mmCIF file of C-alpha atoms in Angstrom:
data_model
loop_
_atom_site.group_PDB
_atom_site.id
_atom_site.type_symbol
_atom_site.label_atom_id
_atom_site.label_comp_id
_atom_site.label_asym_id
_atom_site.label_seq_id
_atom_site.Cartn_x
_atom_site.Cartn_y
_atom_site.Cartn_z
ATOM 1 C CA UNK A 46 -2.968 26.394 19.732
ATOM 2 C CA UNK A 47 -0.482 23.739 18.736
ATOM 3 C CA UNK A 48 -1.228 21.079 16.555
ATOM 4 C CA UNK A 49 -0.319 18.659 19.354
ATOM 5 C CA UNK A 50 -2.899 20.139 21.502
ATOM 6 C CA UNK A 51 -5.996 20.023 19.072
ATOM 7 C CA UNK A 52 -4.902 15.868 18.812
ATOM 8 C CA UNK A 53 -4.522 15.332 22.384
ATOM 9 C CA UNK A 54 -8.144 17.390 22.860
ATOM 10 C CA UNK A 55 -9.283 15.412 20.017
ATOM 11 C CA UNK A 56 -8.343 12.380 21.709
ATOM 12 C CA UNK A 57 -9.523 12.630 25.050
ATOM 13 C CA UNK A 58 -12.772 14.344 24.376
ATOM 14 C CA UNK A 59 -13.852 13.569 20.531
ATOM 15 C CA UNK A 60 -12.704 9.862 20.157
ATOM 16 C CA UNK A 61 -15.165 8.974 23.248
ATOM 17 C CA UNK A 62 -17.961 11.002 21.915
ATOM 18 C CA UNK A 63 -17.486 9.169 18.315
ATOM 19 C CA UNK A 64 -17.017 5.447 19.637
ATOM 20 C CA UNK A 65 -20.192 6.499 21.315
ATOM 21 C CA UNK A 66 -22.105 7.509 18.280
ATOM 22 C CA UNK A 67 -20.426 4.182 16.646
ATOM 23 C CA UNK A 68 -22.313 1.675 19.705
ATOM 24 C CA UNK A 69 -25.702 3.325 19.810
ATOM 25 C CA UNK A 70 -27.548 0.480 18.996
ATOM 26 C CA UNK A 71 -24.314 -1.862 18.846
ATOM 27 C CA UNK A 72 -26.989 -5.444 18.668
ATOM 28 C CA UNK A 73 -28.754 -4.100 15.756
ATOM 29 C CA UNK A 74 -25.732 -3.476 13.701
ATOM 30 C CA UNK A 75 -23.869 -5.010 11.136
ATOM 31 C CA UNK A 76 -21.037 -7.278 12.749
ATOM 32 C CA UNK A 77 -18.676 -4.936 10.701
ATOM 33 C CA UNK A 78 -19.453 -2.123 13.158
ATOM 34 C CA UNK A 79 -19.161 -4.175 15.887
ATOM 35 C CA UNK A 80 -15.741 -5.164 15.532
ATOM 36 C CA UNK A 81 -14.788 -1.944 14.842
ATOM 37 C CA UNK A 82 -16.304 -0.090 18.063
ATOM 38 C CA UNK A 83 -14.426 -2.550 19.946
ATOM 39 C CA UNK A 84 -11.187 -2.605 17.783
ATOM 40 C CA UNK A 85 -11.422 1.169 18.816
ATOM 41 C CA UNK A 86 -12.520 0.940 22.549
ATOM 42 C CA UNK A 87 -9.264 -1.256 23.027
ATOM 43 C CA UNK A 88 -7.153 0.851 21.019
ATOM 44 C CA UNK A 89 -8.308 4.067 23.280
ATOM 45 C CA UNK A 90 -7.919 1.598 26.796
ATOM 46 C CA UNK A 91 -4.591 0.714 25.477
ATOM 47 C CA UNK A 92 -3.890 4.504 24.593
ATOM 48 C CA UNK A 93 -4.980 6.111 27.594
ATOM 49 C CA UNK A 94 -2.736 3.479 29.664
ATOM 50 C CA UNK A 95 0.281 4.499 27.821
ATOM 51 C CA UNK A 96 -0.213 8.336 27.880
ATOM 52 C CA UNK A 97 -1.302 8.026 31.634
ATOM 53 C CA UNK A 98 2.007 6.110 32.342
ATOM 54 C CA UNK A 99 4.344 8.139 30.445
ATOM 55 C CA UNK A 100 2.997 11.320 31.260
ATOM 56 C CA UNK A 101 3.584 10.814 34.999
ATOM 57 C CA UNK A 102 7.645 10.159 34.498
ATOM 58 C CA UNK A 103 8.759 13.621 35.900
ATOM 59 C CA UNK A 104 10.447 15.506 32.817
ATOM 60 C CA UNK A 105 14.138 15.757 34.367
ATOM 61 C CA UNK A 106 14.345 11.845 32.952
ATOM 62 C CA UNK A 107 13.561 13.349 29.121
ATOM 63 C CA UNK A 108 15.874 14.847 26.881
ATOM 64 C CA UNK A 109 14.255 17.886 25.229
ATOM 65 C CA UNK A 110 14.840 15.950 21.641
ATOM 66 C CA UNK A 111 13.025 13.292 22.644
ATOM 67 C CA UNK A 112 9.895 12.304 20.283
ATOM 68 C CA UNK A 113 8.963 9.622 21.641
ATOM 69 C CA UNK A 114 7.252 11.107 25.078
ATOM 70 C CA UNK A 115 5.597 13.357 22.543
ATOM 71 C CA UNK A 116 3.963 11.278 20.622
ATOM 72 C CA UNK A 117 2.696 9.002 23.369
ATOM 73 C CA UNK A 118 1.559 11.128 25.031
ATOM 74 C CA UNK A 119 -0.369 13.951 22.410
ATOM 75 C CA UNK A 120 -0.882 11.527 19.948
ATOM 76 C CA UNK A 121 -1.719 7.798 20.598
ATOM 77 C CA UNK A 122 -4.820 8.958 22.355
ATOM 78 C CA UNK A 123 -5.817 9.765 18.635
ATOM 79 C CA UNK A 124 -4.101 7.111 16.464
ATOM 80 C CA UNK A 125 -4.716 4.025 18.583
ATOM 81 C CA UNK A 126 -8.128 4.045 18.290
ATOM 82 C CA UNK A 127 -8.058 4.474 14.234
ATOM 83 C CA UNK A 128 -5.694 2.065 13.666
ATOM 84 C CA UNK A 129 -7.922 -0.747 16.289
ATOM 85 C CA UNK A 130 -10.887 0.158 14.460
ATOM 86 C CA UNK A 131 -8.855 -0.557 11.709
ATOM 87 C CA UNK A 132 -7.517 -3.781 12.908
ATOM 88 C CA UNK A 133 -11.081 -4.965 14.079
ATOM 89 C CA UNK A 134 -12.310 -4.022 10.822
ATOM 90 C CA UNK A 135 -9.596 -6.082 8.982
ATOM 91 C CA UNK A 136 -10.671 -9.438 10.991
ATOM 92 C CA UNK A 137 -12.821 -12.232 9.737
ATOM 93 C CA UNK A 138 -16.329 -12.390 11.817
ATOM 94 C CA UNK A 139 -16.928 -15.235 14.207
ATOM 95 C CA UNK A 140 -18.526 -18.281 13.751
#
């Protein structure tokens, strides 16, 4: 099994089972843990839009260097949601 494989696997079945584990109970949390569940639900929605989009271009308009494709389409379902968590983690809490 390719390492691309195990991250898009990771990505479409063990990101959703952690932001999962991260909103149990999402009112009774911190405000810290808040922010990042949703950081990381709108990385993943923002993820899964790409992947979905760029994985339906047929493959006769790739080049077989191209990256890009690649990593949209193993990876981002992975990475986005880190780096929102990240991001939501990183912003100041409401008023």
């Amino acid at each position: 099994m390719s390492l691309n494989l195990v991250a898009l696997l990771l990505g479409l079945f063990g990101v959703p089972v952690a932001l999962l584990w991260l909103g149990h109970r999402l009112r009774k949390r911190n405000p810290l843990r808040s922010r990042i569940f949703w950081g990381g639900v709108g990385g993943h929605c923002v993820a899964a839009c790409l992947a979905v989009t760029l994985g339906m271009i047929p493959p006769e308009a790739w080049s077989s260097g191209d990256a890009a494709r690649g990593f949209a389409v193993f990876w981002t379902l992975l990475v986005f949601p880190v780096l929102g968590g990240l991001l939501g983690a990183a912003m100041f809490p409401r008023a």
